[in-house]
Short mmCIF file of C-alpha atoms in Angstrom, two decimals:
data_model
loop_
_atom_site.label_atom_id
_atom_site.label_comp_id
_atom_site.label_asym_id
_atom_site.label_seq_id
_atom_site.Cartn_x
_atom_site.Cartn_y
_atom_site.Cartn_z
CA MET C 18 2.65 -9.53 21.73
CA ARG C 19 2.79 -11.65 18.60
CA ALA C 20 1.74 -10.44 15.17
CA ILE C 21 1.45 -12.08 11.78
CA ILE C 22 1.91 -9.93 8.69
CA THR C 23 0.84 -11.29 5.33
CA GLY C 24 2.60 -9.50 2.50
CA ILE C 25 5.58 -8.72 4.71
CA THR C 26 7.93 -8.49 1.72
CA GLY C 27 5.97 -5.57 0.27
CA GLN C 28 6.41 -1.87 0.97
CA ASP C 29 3.85 -1.68 3.79
CA GLY C 30 4.80 -5.03 5.28
CA SER C 31 8.43 -4.01 5.69
CA TYR C 32 7.59 -0.70 7.38
CA LEU C 33 5.01 -2.36 9.62
CA ALA C 34 7.49 -5.06 10.63
CA GLU C 35 9.98 -2.36 11.66
CA LEU C 36 7.32 -0.55 13.69
CA LEU C 37 6.16 -3.68 15.52
CA LEU C 38 9.72 -4.81 16.27
CA GLU C 39 10.43 -1.37 17.75
CA LYS C 40 7.41 -1.89 19.99
CA GLY C 41 8.71 -5.24 21.21
CA TYR C 42 6.48 -7.53 19.19
CA GLU C 43 7.35 -11.02 18.06
CA VAL C 44 6.79 -10.66 14.30
CA VAL C 45 6.00 -13.50 11.91
CA GLY C 46 5.86 -12.76 8.21
CA VAL C 47 3.81 -14.91 5.86
CA VAL C 48 5.36 -15.35 2.41
CA ARG C 49 4.34 -17.32 -0.65
CA ARG C 50 6.57 -20.13 -1.80
CA ALA C 51 8.50 -18.89 -4.83
CA SER C 52 11.46 -20.02 -6.92
CA ALA C 53 12.96 -16.52 -6.70
CA PRO C 54 12.23 -14.99 -3.27
CA ASN C 55 11.97 -11.21 -3.15
CA PHE C 56 13.19 -10.28 0.33
CA TRP C 57 15.15 -7.06 -0.37
CA ARG C 58 12.77 -4.88 1.66
CA VAL C 59 13.18 -6.99 4.81
CA GLU C 60 16.78 -8.21 4.44
CA HIS C 61 17.87 -5.88 7.24
CA LEU C 62 15.31 -7.51 9.55
CA ILE C 63 16.24 -11.16 8.92
CA GLY C 64 17.16 -12.66 12.27
CA ARG C 65 14.73 -10.41 14.15
CA LEU C 66 11.58 -11.99 12.73
CA GLN C 67 10.25 -15.32 11.51
CA LEU C 68 9.18 -16.05 7.95
CA ARG C 69 6.55 -18.74 7.39
CA THR C 70 5.12 -20.10 4.15
CA ALA C 71 1.40 -19.79 3.45
CA ASP C 72 -0.83 -18.51 0.65
CA LEU C 73 -4.09 -16.59 0.48
CA LEU C 74 -5.21 -19.09 -2.17
CA ASP C 75 -4.70 -22.01 0.24
CA GLN C 76 -7.09 -22.08 3.21
CA LEU C 77 -5.33 -24.93 5.00
CA SER C 78 -1.94 -23.19 4.91
CA LEU C 79 -3.46 -20.16 6.64
CA ILE C 80 -5.13 -22.28 9.30
CA ARG C 81 -1.87 -24.13 9.95
CA VAL C 82 0.18 -20.95 10.45
CA LEU C 83 -2.42 -19.37 12.72
CA ASP C 84 -2.70 -22.54 14.80
CA GLU C 85 1.08 -22.80 15.21
CA ILE C 86 1.80 -19.12 15.90
CA ARG C 87 -1.38 -18.11 17.79
CA PRO C 88 -0.90 -14.38 17.18
CA HIS C 89 -2.62 -11.58 19.05
CA GLU C 90 -2.83 -9.50 15.86
CA LEU C 91 -2.96 -10.28 12.15
CA TYR C 92 -2.30 -7.67 9.47
CA ASN C 93 -3.53 -8.81 6.05
CA LEU C 94 -1.45 -6.77 3.60
CA ALA C 95 -1.00 -9.47 0.96
CA ALA C 96 -2.71 -8.66 -2.33
CA MET C 97 -2.39 -8.22 -6.05
CA SER C 98 -1.42 -4.61 -5.52
CA PHE C 99 -0.76 -3.09 -8.96
CA VAL C 100 -4.02 -1.65 -10.27
CA PRO C 101 -3.25 -1.69 -14.05
CA ALA C 102 -2.35 -5.40 -13.89
CA SER C 103 -5.82 -6.20 -12.58
CA TRP C 104 -7.28 -5.74 -16.09
CA ASP C 105 -4.85 -8.37 -17.40
CA GLN C 106 -5.56 -10.80 -14.53
CA PRO C 107 -9.04 -9.99 -13.20
CA MET C 108 -9.82 -13.51 -11.97
CA LEU C 109 -6.54 -13.88 -10.08
CA THR C 110 -6.99 -10.39 -8.63
CA GLY C 111 -10.38 -11.47 -7.30
CA GLU C 112 -8.98 -14.65 -5.82
CA PHE C 113 -6.32 -12.77 -3.85
CA ASN C 114 -8.02 -9.46 -3.02
CA ALA C 115 -11.56 -10.73 -2.45
CA GLN C 116 -11.74 -14.44 -1.64
CA GLY C 117 -8.26 -14.34 -0.11
CA VAL C 118 -9.61 -11.98 2.56
CA THR C 119 -12.47 -14.40 3.24
CA ARG C 120 -9.99 -17.23 3.70
CA VAL C 121 -7.99 -15.17 6.20
CA LEU C 122 -11.09 -14.21 8.20
CA GLU C 123 -12.47 -17.74 8.15
CA ALA C 124 -9.11 -19.09 9.34
CA VAL C 125 -9.18 -16.63 12.26
CA ARG C 126 -12.76 -17.60 13.09
CA GLN C 127 -11.85 -21.29 13.16
CA VAL C 128 -8.54 -21.07 15.00
CA ASP C 129 -9.00 -18.20 17.48
CA PRO C 130 -11.76 -15.56 17.14
CA LYS C 131 -9.90 -13.36 19.65
CA ILE C 132 -7.18 -12.53 17.10
CA ARG C 133 -7.46 -8.88 16.05
CA VAL C 134 -7.46 -8.50 12.28
CA TYR C 135 -6.43 -5.55 10.11
CA GLN C 136 -7.59 -5.63 6.48
CA ALA C 137 -5.89 -3.40 3.91
CA SER C 138 -8.69 -1.62 2.05
CA SER C 139 -7.99 1.00 -0.60
CA SER C 140 -9.00 4.43 -1.85
CA GLU C 141 -9.41 2.77 -5.27
CA MET C 142 -12.75 1.53 -3.92
CA PHE C 143 -14.09 5.09 -4.33
CA GLY C 144 -13.19 5.08 -8.03
CA LYS C 145 -15.53 7.44 -9.85
CA VAL C 146 -15.95 9.51 -6.74
CA ARG C 147 -19.40 10.49 -5.48
CA GLU C 148 -18.11 13.33 -3.32
CA VAL C 149 -14.89 15.23 -2.65
CA PRO C 150 -13.20 14.61 -0.27
CA GLN C 151 -13.96 10.95 0.48
CA ASN C 152 -14.62 9.69 4.02
CA GLU C 153 -15.78 6.48 5.67
CA LEU C 154 -19.39 7.06 4.55
CA THR C 155 -18.69 7.94 0.90
CA PRO C 156 -20.31 5.38 -1.47
CA PHE C 157 -17.95 3.16 -3.43
CA TYR C 158 -17.80 3.19 -7.24
CA PRO C 159 -14.70 1.15 -8.19
CA ARG C 160 -13.24 1.60 -11.67
CA SER C 161 -10.93 -1.42 -11.96
CA PRO C 162 -11.02 -5.14 -11.18
CA TYR C 163 -8.62 -4.28 -8.34
CA GLY C 164 -11.07 -1.76 -6.87
CA VAL C 165 -14.02 -4.15 -7.25
CA ALA C 166 -12.14 -6.93 -5.44
CA LYS C 167 -11.09 -4.54 -2.67
CA VAL C 168 -14.75 -3.58 -2.12
CA PHE C 169 -15.56 -7.24 -1.59
CA GLY C 170 -12.63 -7.60 0.83
CA HIS C 171 -13.80 -4.52 2.70
CA TYR C 172 -17.40 -5.63 3.10
CA ILE C 173 -16.58 -9.25 3.93
CA THR C 174 -14.46 -7.85 6.79
CA VAL C 175 -17.44 -5.80 7.99
CA ASN C 176 -19.63 -8.89 7.62
CA TYR C 177 -17.36 -11.12 9.72
CA ARG C 178 -17.10 -8.38 12.36
CA GLU C 179 -20.87 -8.10 12.62
CA SER C 180 -21.70 -11.79 12.15
CA TYR C 181 -19.05 -13.39 14.36
CA ASN C 182 -18.03 -10.53 16.66
CA LEU C 183 -14.47 -10.53 15.39
CA PHE C 184 -12.24 -7.55 16.11
CA ALA C 185 -11.75 -6.93 12.39
CA VAL C 186 -11.04 -3.48 10.97
CA SER C 187 -10.33 -2.01 7.54
CA GLY C 188 -7.96 0.83 6.83
CA ILE C 189 -9.10 2.71 3.74
CA LEU C 190 -5.63 3.91 2.86
CA PHE C 191 -5.08 6.47 0.15
CA ASN C 192 -1.91 6.29 -1.96
CA HIS C 193 1.20 5.95 0.17
CA GLU C 194 4.71 5.88 -1.19
CA SER C 195 8.34 5.48 -0.16
CA PRO C 196 11.75 4.48 -1.52
CA ARG C 197 10.51 0.88 -1.11
CA ARG C 198 7.61 1.36 -3.55
CA GLY C 199 7.67 -0.97 -6.55
CA LEU C 200 9.12 0.45 -9.76
CA GLU C 201 5.83 -0.17 -11.58
CA PHE C 202 3.99 2.46 -9.48
CA VAL C 203 3.91 5.94 -10.97
CA THR C 204 5.62 7.81 -8.12
CA ARG C 205 8.55 5.41 -8.02
CA LYS C 206 8.61 5.23 -11.81
CA VAL C 207 9.07 9.01 -11.81
CA THR C 208 11.72 9.18 -9.08
CA ASP C 209 13.69 6.28 -10.56
CA GLY C 210 13.38 7.84 -14.03
CA VAL C 211 14.58 11.22 -12.77
CA ALA C 212 17.58 9.59 -11.11
CA ARG C 213 18.42 7.68 -14.30
CA ILE C 214 18.20 10.82 -16.43
CA LYS C 215 20.31 12.79 -13.94
CA LEU C 216 22.94 10.03 -13.98
CA ARG C 217 22.81 9.73 -17.80
CA LEU C 218 21.39 6.22 -17.70
CA ALA C 219 18.29 7.29 -19.66
CA ASP C 220 17.28 10.18 -21.92
CA HIS C 221 13.49 10.29 -21.36
CA LEU C 222 10.64 9.15 -19.14
CA ALA C 223 7.41 7.69 -20.58
CA LEU C 224 4.24 8.30 -18.55
CA GLY C 225 0.48 8.00 -19.02
CA ASN C 226 -2.12 10.41 -17.61
CA LEU C 227 -0.33 13.42 -16.12
CA HIS C 228 -3.60 14.95 -14.94
CA ALA C 229 -4.85 12.17 -12.63
CA HIS C 230 -4.98 13.41 -9.04
CA ARG C 231 -4.13 11.37 -5.96
CA ASP C 232 -3.75 11.94 -2.25
CA TRP C 233 -0.16 10.81 -1.66
CA GLY C 234 1.38 10.19 1.77
CA TYR C 235 4.36 8.38 3.30
CA ALA C 236 4.02 4.62 3.86
CA GLY C 237 5.92 4.80 7.15
CA ASP C 238 3.19 7.08 8.51
CA TYR C 239 0.36 4.91 7.23
CA VAL C 240 1.50 1.67 8.90
CA ARG C 241 1.38 3.53 12.21
CA ALA C 242 -2.33 4.09 11.57
CA MET C 243 -2.77 0.35 10.98
CA TRP C 244 -1.32 -0.42 14.38
CA LEU C 245 -3.39 2.25 16.10
CA MET C 246 -6.60 0.77 14.68
CA LEU C 247 -5.92 -2.54 16.43
CA GLN C 248 -5.26 -0.83 19.78
CA GLN C 249 -8.76 0.64 20.11
CA ASP C 250 -11.47 -0.61 22.46
CA GLU C 251 -13.93 -1.21 19.63
CA PRO C 252 -13.27 -2.25 15.99
CA ASP C 253 -13.99 0.36 13.34
CA ASP C 254 -12.92 1.41 9.85
CA PHE C 255 -10.83 4.49 9.08
CA VAL C 256 -9.80 6.56 6.09
CA VAL C 257 -6.06 7.33 6.21
CA ALA C 258 -4.97 10.20 3.98
CA THR C 259 -3.23 13.57 3.97
CA GLY C 260 -6.28 15.53 2.80
CA LEU C 261 -4.24 17.10 -0.02
CA SER C 262 -4.44 16.11 -3.67
CA HIS C 263 -1.74 16.40 -6.32
CA ALA C 264 -1.59 15.57 -10.01
CA VAL C 265 0.95 13.18 -11.50
CA ARG C 266 2.35 16.29 -13.15
CA ASP C 267 3.10 17.67 -9.65
CA VAL C 268 5.12 14.56 -8.84
CA VAL C 269 7.08 15.10 -12.05
CA ASP C 270 7.60 18.80 -11.34
CA VAL C 271 8.92 18.26 -7.80
CA ALA C 272 11.13 15.31 -8.77
CA PHE C 273 12.80 16.96 -11.76
CA GLY C 274 13.04 20.28 -9.95
CA HIS C 275 14.85 18.60 -7.06
CA VAL C 276 17.73 17.69 -9.38
CA GLY C 277 17.65 20.95 -11.33
CA LEU C 278 16.17 19.63 -14.58
CA ASP C 279 13.29 20.87 -16.75
CA TRP C 280 10.84 17.97 -16.93
CA GLN C 281 9.31 19.11 -20.21
CA LYS C 282 12.57 18.25 -21.98
CA PHE C 283 12.45 14.63 -20.86
CA VAL C 284 8.84 13.46 -20.26
CA ARG C 285 6.87 11.79 -23.05
CA VAL C 286 3.18 10.85 -22.77
CA ASP C 287 2.59 7.27 -23.96
CA GLN C 288 -1.04 6.47 -24.84
CA LYS C 289 -0.41 2.78 -24.15
CA LEU C 290 0.06 3.62 -20.46
CA LEU C 291 -3.45 5.05 -20.04
CA ARG C 292 -5.94 2.98 -18.02
CA PRO C 293 -9.15 1.65 -19.66
CA ALA C 294 -11.12 3.50 -16.95
CA GLU C 295 -9.35 6.25 -15.03
CA VAL C 296 -9.81 7.35 -11.44
CA ASP C 297 -9.40 11.09 -11.75
CA HIS C 298 -9.61 12.77 -8.36
CA LEU C 299 -9.00 10.97 -5.08
CA ILE C 300 -8.61 13.00 -1.90
CA GLY C 301 -9.24 11.64 1.57
CA ASP C 302 -10.87 13.09 4.67
CA ALA C 303 -8.95 11.52 7.57
CA SER C 304 -10.56 13.67 10.28
CA LYS C 305 -11.94 10.57 12.02
CA ALA C 306 -8.46 9.00 12.19
CA ARG C 307 -7.04 12.24 13.52
CA ARG C 308 -9.77 12.53 16.15
CA VAL C 309 -10.10 8.91 17.31
CA LEU C 310 -6.61 7.50 16.67
CA GLY C 311 -4.62 10.68 17.22
CA TRP C 312 -2.93 10.00 13.88
CA ALA C 313 -1.32 12.61 11.65
CA PRO C 314 1.22 12.38 8.78
CA SER C 315 4.82 13.38 9.48
CA LEU C 316 5.99 14.09 5.90
CA ASP C 317 4.41 16.39 3.33
CA PHE C 318 4.21 15.73 -0.40
CA ASP C 319 7.34 17.61 -1.44
CA GLN C 320 9.44 16.03 1.31
CA LEU C 321 8.25 12.56 0.28
CA ILE C 322 9.07 12.96 -3.42
CA ARG C 323 12.47 14.50 -2.69
CA MET C 324 13.29 11.64 -0.29
CA MET C 325 12.41 9.10 -2.98
CA VAL C 326 14.54 10.87 -5.61
CA ASP C 327 17.51 10.99 -3.23
CA ALA C 328 17.15 7.28 -2.44
CA ASP C 329 17.06 6.36 -6.13
CA LEU C 330 20.05 8.58 -6.89
CA GLU C 331 22.02 6.93 -4.10
CA ARG C 332 21.04 3.43 -5.22
CA LEU C 333 21.88 3.98 -8.88
CA ALA C 334 25.07 5.98 -8.22
CA ALA C 335 26.43 3.00 -6.27
CA THR C 336 26.16 0.81 -9.39
CA PRO C 337 29.58 0.19 -11.00
CA GLY C 338 30.10 2.06 -14.25
CA VAL C 339 27.47 4.75 -13.69
CA PRO C 340 28.60 8.03 -15.32
CA ALA C 341 28.61 11.43 -13.67
CA ALA C 342 25.32 13.24 -13.20
CA ILE C 343 24.06 15.85 -15.66
CA PRO C 344 25.06 19.27 -14.26
CA SER C 345 22.14 21.17 -12.72
#
Protein backbone atom coordinates (compact mmCIF):
# COMPACT_ATOMS: atom_id res chain seq x y z
CA MET A 1 0.00 0.00 0.00
CA ARG A 2 1.15 3.50 -0.85
CA ALA A 3 -0.12 6.62 0.89
CA ILE A 4 0.45 10.32 0.39
CA ILE A 5 0.17 12.60 3.41
CA THR A 6 -0.09 16.34 2.86
CA GLY A 7 0.95 18.26 5.95
CA ILE A 8 3.25 15.44 7.04
CA THR A 9 5.47 17.82 9.03
CA GLY A 10 2.58 18.77 11.33
CA GLN A 11 1.46 17.05 14.52
CA ASP A 12 -1.10 14.76 12.87
CA GLY A 13 1.03 14.06 9.82
CA SER A 14 3.92 12.79 11.92
CA TYR A 15 1.74 10.46 14.00
CA LEU A 16 -0.08 9.20 10.90
CA ALA A 17 3.22 8.53 9.13
CA GLU A 18 4.36 6.43 12.09
CA LEU A 19 1.10 4.47 12.07
CA LEU A 20 1.19 3.76 8.34
CA LEU A 21 4.86 2.73 8.43
CA GLU A 22 4.06 0.31 11.25
CA LYS A 23 1.38 -1.17 8.98
CA GLY A 24 3.85 -1.68 6.15
CA TYR A 25 2.84 1.23 3.94
CA GLU A 26 5.09 3.07 1.55
CA VAL A 27 4.64 6.65 2.83
CA VAL A 28 5.18 9.79 0.78
CA GLY A 29 4.94 13.14 2.52
CA VAL A 30 4.06 16.29 0.61
CA VAL A 31 5.84 19.41 1.86
CA ARG A 32 5.85 23.01 0.70
CA ARG A 33 9.08 24.46 -0.59
CA ALA A 34 10.50 26.68 2.14
CA SER A 35 13.77 28.46 2.88
CA ALA A 36 13.73 27.08 6.43
CA PRO A 37 12.27 23.54 6.45
CA ASN A 38 10.50 22.48 9.63
CA PHE A 39 11.07 18.73 9.83
CA TRP A 40 11.60 18.21 13.58
CA ARG A 41 8.45 16.11 14.00
CA VAL A 42 9.51 13.60 11.32
CA GLU A 43 13.30 13.67 11.69
CA HIS A 44 13.22 10.21 13.27
CA LEU A 45 11.41 8.88 10.18
CA ILE A 46 13.75 10.28 7.52
CA GLY A 47 15.02 7.33 5.50
CA ARG A 48 11.81 5.37 6.00
CA LEU A 49 9.63 7.68 3.90
CA GLN A 50 9.81 9.93 0.87
CA LEU A 51 9.31 13.69 0.93
CA ARG A 52 8.02 15.38 -2.22
CA THR A 53 7.42 19.05 -2.94
CA ALA A 54 3.93 20.27 -3.81
CA ASP A 55 1.53 22.96 -2.65
CA LEU A 56 -2.21 23.18 -2.10
CA LEU A 57 -2.10 26.55 -3.88
CA ASP A 58 -0.59 24.94 -7.01
CA GLN A 59 -2.90 22.54 -8.87
CA LEU A 60 -0.24 21.30 -11.27
CA SER A 61 2.17 20.35 -8.47
CA LEU A 62 -0.53 18.16 -6.90
CA ILE A 63 -1.35 16.47 -10.20
CA ARG A 64 2.34 15.79 -10.83
CA VAL A 65 2.91 14.13 -7.44
CA LEU A 66 -0.22 12.00 -7.71
CA ASP A 67 0.69 10.91 -11.23
CA GLU A 68 4.23 9.95 -10.21
CA ILE A 69 3.38 8.20 -6.92
CA ARG A 70 -0.03 6.68 -7.79
CA PRO A 71 -1.05 6.20 -4.15
CA HIS A 72 -3.85 3.98 -2.91
CA GLU A 73 -4.71 6.49 -0.17
CA LEU A 74 -4.32 10.24 0.25
CA TYR A 75 -4.63 11.99 3.60
CA ASN A 76 -5.11 15.74 3.21
CA LEU A 77 -3.90 17.18 6.52
CA ALA A 78 -2.27 20.32 5.13
CA ALA A 79 -3.99 23.52 6.23
CA MET A 80 -3.68 26.88 7.88
CA SER A 81 -4.26 25.26 11.24
CA PHE A 82 -4.08 28.02 13.88
CA VAL A 83 -7.58 29.44 14.35
CA PRO A 84 -6.66 32.91 15.77
CA ALA A 85 -4.36 33.58 12.80
CA SER A 86 -7.28 33.14 10.42
CA TRP A 87 -8.61 36.60 11.36
CA ASP A 88 -5.27 38.12 10.35
CA GLN A 89 -5.09 36.16 7.08
CA PRO A 90 -8.67 35.27 6.10
CA MET A 91 -8.04 35.17 2.34
CA LEU A 92 -4.99 32.91 2.63
CA THR A 93 -6.88 30.69 5.09
CA GLY A 94 -9.62 30.29 2.49
CA GLU A 95 -7.13 29.48 -0.25
CA PHE A 96 -5.56 26.66 1.77
CA ASN A 97 -8.48 25.29 3.79
CA ALA A 98 -11.24 25.68 1.20
CA GLN A 99 -9.96 25.92 -2.37
CA GLY A 100 -6.90 23.85 -1.48
CA VAL A 101 -9.22 20.93 -0.72
CA THR A 102 -10.91 21.40 -4.11
CA ARG A 103 -7.53 21.29 -5.82
CA VAL A 104 -6.66 18.03 -4.05
CA LEU A 105 -9.98 16.41 -4.97
CA GLU A 106 -9.82 17.62 -8.56
CA ALA A 107 -6.27 16.27 -8.88
CA VAL A 108 -7.47 12.87 -7.64
CA ARG A 109 -10.40 12.94 -10.07
CA GLN A 110 -8.09 13.69 -13.00
CA VAL A 111 -5.25 11.32 -12.15
CA ASP A 112 -6.95 8.30 -10.57
CA PRO A 113 -10.51 8.39 -9.16
CA LYS A 114 -9.83 5.11 -7.32
CA ILE A 115 -7.54 6.86 -4.81
CA ARG A 116 -9.20 6.93 -1.39
CA VAL A 117 -9.16 10.42 0.11
CA TYR A 118 -9.29 11.52 3.75
CA GLN A 119 -10.12 15.19 4.38
CA ALA A 120 -9.33 16.75 7.75
CA SER A 121 -12.51 18.53 8.86
CA SER A 122 -12.77 20.24 12.23
CA SER A 123 -15.01 20.69 15.26
CA GLU A 124 -14.54 24.45 14.70
CA MET A 125 -17.17 24.06 11.98
CA PHE A 126 -19.80 23.74 14.74
CA GLY A 127 -18.78 27.10 16.20
CA LYS A 128 -21.77 28.61 17.98
CA VAL A 129 -23.14 25.18 18.68
CA ARG A 130 -26.76 24.31 17.88
CA GLU A 131 -26.84 21.29 20.18
CA VAL A 132 -24.69 19.61 22.82
CA PRO A 133 -23.02 17.22 22.17
CA GLN A 134 -22.29 17.60 18.44
CA ASN A 135 -22.57 14.69 16.00
CA GLU A 136 -22.43 14.17 12.24
CA LEU A 137 -25.91 15.69 11.78
CA THR A 138 -25.43 18.80 13.94
CA PRO A 139 -25.75 22.00 11.82
CA PHE A 140 -22.60 24.04 11.35
CA TYR A 141 -22.28 27.64 12.61
CA PRO A 142 -18.58 28.55 12.24
CA ARG A 143 -17.24 31.48 14.25
CA SER A 144 -13.90 32.16 12.55
CA PRO A 145 -12.53 32.41 9.00
CA TYR A 146 -10.84 29.08 9.76
CA GLY A 147 -14.16 27.44 10.62
CA VAL A 148 -15.88 28.93 7.56
CA ALA A 149 -13.14 27.62 5.25
CA LYS A 150 -13.28 24.18 6.87
CA VAL A 151 -17.04 24.03 6.21
CA PHE A 152 -16.34 24.64 2.53
CA GLY A 153 -13.65 21.93 2.54
CA HIS A 154 -16.05 19.54 4.24
CA TYR A 155 -18.92 20.07 1.83
CA ILE A 156 -16.77 20.09 -1.31
CA THR A 157 -15.53 16.65 -0.19
CA VAL A 158 -19.14 15.48 0.14
CA ASN A 159 -19.89 17.02 -3.26
CA TYR A 160 -17.03 15.22 -5.03
CA ARG A 161 -18.03 11.94 -3.35
CA GLU A 162 -21.61 12.26 -4.56
CA SER A 163 -20.86 13.83 -7.96
CA TYR A 164 -17.91 11.70 -9.08
CA ASN A 165 -18.25 8.59 -6.90
CA LEU A 166 -14.92 9.19 -5.20
CA PHE A 167 -14.12 7.34 -1.99
CA ALA A 168 -13.72 10.63 -0.12
CA VAL A 169 -14.38 10.94 3.61
CA SER A 170 -14.14 13.69 6.21
CA GLY A 171 -13.07 13.22 9.80
CA ILE A 172 -14.71 15.86 11.98
CA LEU A 173 -11.97 15.79 14.59
CA PHE A 174 -12.35 17.59 17.87
CA ASN A 175 -9.27 19.10 19.52
CA HIS A 176 -6.40 16.64 19.71
CA GLU A 177 -3.09 17.35 21.36
CA SER A 178 0.34 15.86 22.02
CA PRO A 179 3.93 16.84 22.81
CA ARG A 180 4.21 17.61 19.08
CA ARG A 181 1.50 20.29 19.18
CA GLY A 182 2.65 23.74 18.09
CA LEU A 183 3.57 26.17 20.86
CA GLU A 184 0.91 28.62 19.67
CA PHE A 185 -1.95 26.25 20.66
CA VAL A 186 -3.33 26.76 24.14
CA THR A 187 -2.66 23.27 25.53
CA ARG A 188 0.97 23.31 24.47
CA LYS A 189 1.30 26.94 25.50
CA VAL A 190 0.20 25.88 28.98
CA THR A 191 2.41 22.79 29.27
CA ASP A 192 5.46 24.62 27.90
CA GLY A 193 4.72 27.56 30.23
CA VAL A 194 4.40 25.27 33.24
CA ALA A 195 7.71 23.61 32.40
CA ARG A 196 9.42 27.00 32.02
CA ILE A 197 8.06 28.23 35.35
CA LYS A 198 9.07 24.99 37.08
CA LEU A 199 12.59 25.31 35.65
CA ARG A 200 12.79 29.03 36.51
CA LEU A 201 12.90 30.11 32.88
CA ALA A 202 9.73 32.21 33.29
CA ASP A 203 7.77 33.76 36.15
CA HIS A 204 4.23 33.85 34.68
CA LEU A 205 1.96 32.53 31.95
CA ALA A 206 -0.33 34.83 29.93
CA LEU A 207 -3.58 33.28 28.68
CA GLY A 208 -6.87 34.44 27.18
CA ASN A 209 -10.29 32.91 27.90
CA LEU A 210 -9.93 30.40 30.74
CA HIS A 211 -13.60 29.43 30.52
CA ALA A 212 -13.76 28.19 26.90
CA HIS A 213 -14.55 24.47 26.84
CA ARG A 214 -13.13 21.94 24.41
CA ASP A 215 -13.20 18.20 23.90
CA TRP A 216 -9.49 17.33 24.04
CA GLY A 217 -8.02 13.97 23.00
CA TYR A 218 -4.65 12.49 22.04
CA ALA A 219 -3.48 13.00 18.44
CA GLY A 220 -1.99 9.51 18.28
CA ASP A 221 -5.47 8.08 18.86
CA TYR A 222 -7.12 10.35 16.31
CA VAL A 223 -4.87 9.42 13.37
CA ARG A 224 -5.90 5.82 13.93
CA ALA A 225 -9.48 6.90 13.27
CA MET A 226 -8.35 8.52 10.00
CA TRP A 227 -6.89 5.25 8.80
CA LEU A 228 -9.95 3.26 9.86
CA MET A 229 -12.22 5.55 7.82
CA LEU A 230 -10.36 4.65 4.63
CA GLN A 231 -10.62 0.90 5.34
CA GLN A 232 -14.43 0.80 5.23
CA ASP A 233 -16.52 -0.65 2.42
CA GLU A 234 -18.38 2.62 1.86
CA PRO A 235 -17.17 6.23 2.32
CA ASP A 236 -18.74 8.18 5.16
CA ASP A 237 -18.00 11.04 7.55
CA PHE A 238 -17.29 10.61 11.27
CA VAL A 239 -17.01 12.73 14.38
CA VAL A 240 -13.91 11.78 16.39
CA ALA A 241 -13.95 12.95 20.00
CA THR A 242 -13.70 11.78 23.60
CA GLY A 243 -17.22 12.89 24.57
CA LEU A 244 -15.84 14.80 27.56
CA SER A 245 -15.43 18.57 27.74
CA HIS A 246 -12.94 20.55 29.81
CA ALA A 247 -12.28 24.25 30.28
CA VAL A 248 -8.91 25.86 29.57
CA ARG A 249 -8.79 26.37 33.32
CA ASP A 250 -8.85 22.55 33.73
CA VAL A 251 -5.79 22.26 31.49
CA VAL A 252 -4.05 24.84 33.68
CA ASP A 253 -5.09 23.10 36.90
CA VAL A 254 -3.86 19.65 35.81
CA ALA A 255 -0.60 20.97 34.33
CA PHE A 256 0.43 23.09 37.31
CA GLY A 257 -0.79 20.46 39.76
CA HIS A 258 1.39 17.85 38.05
CA VAL A 259 4.51 19.81 39.03
CA GLY A 260 3.23 20.81 42.46
CA LEU A 261 2.58 24.50 41.76
CA ASP A 262 -0.44 26.72 42.46
CA TRP A 263 -1.50 28.08 39.08
CA GLN A 264 -3.19 31.15 40.53
CA LYS A 265 0.23 32.50 41.52
CA PHE A 266 1.51 32.41 37.95
CA VAL A 267 -1.35 32.76 35.42
CA ARG A 268 -2.34 36.19 34.09
CA VAL A 269 -5.35 36.80 31.83
CA ASP A 270 -4.39 38.97 28.84
CA GLN A 271 -7.35 40.63 27.08
CA LYS A 272 -5.32 40.84 23.86
CA LEU A 273 -5.42 37.04 23.63
CA LEU A 274 -9.23 36.85 23.46
CA ARG A 275 -10.78 35.91 20.11
CA PRO A 276 -13.11 38.36 18.27
CA ALA A 277 -15.78 35.63 18.33
CA GLU A 278 -15.37 32.79 20.80
CA VAL A 279 -16.43 29.17 20.49
CA ASP A 280 -17.53 28.40 24.01
CA HIS A 281 -18.58 24.78 24.37
CA LEU A 282 -17.46 22.04 21.99
CA ILE A 283 -18.09 18.41 22.94
CA GLY A 284 -18.30 15.58 20.44
CA ASP A 285 -20.54 12.53 20.15
CA ALA A 286 -18.30 9.87 18.59
CA SER A 287 -20.78 7.01 19.04
CA LYS A 288 -20.89 6.40 15.28
CA ALA A 289 -17.08 6.06 15.12
CA ARG A 290 -17.16 3.70 18.08
CA ARG A 291 -19.91 1.59 16.53
CA VAL A 292 -18.82 1.51 12.87
CA LEU A 293 -15.03 1.89 13.11
CA GLY A 294 -14.51 0.19 16.46
CA TRP A 295 -12.52 3.25 17.51
CA ALA A 296 -11.97 4.41 21.08
CA PRO A 297 -9.41 6.76 22.70
CA SER A 298 -6.55 5.22 24.68
CA LEU A 299 -5.59 8.24 26.85
CA ASP A 300 -7.82 10.34 29.07
CA PHE A 301 -7.54 14.10 29.57
CA ASP A 302 -5.37 14.06 32.70
CA GLN A 303 -2.96 11.50 31.23
CA LEU A 304 -2.61 13.60 28.06
CA ILE A 305 -1.82 16.86 29.86
CA ARG A 306 0.64 15.19 32.23
CA MET A 307 2.40 13.52 29.28
CA MET A 308 2.76 16.89 27.57
CA VAL A 309 4.13 18.56 30.71
CA ASP A 310 6.68 15.77 31.17
CA ALA A 311 7.79 16.06 27.54
CA ASP A 312 8.27 19.82 27.84
CA LEU A 313 10.16 19.44 31.12
CA GLU A 314 12.48 16.89 29.53
CA ARG A 315 13.04 19.05 26.45
CA LEU A 316 13.78 22.23 28.37
CA ALA A 317 15.86 20.54 31.09
CA ALA A 318 18.20 19.25 28.37
CA THR A 319 18.99 22.82 27.32
CA PRO A 320 22.45 23.93 28.53
CA GLY A 321 22.35 26.44 31.36
CA VAL A 322 18.84 25.65 32.58
CA PRO A 323 18.64 26.14 36.38
CA ALA A 324 17.20 23.67 38.86
CA ALA A 325 13.44 23.32 39.09
CA ILE A 326 11.37 25.18 41.67
CA PRO A 327 10.84 22.78 44.61
CA SER A 328 7.33 21.31 44.73
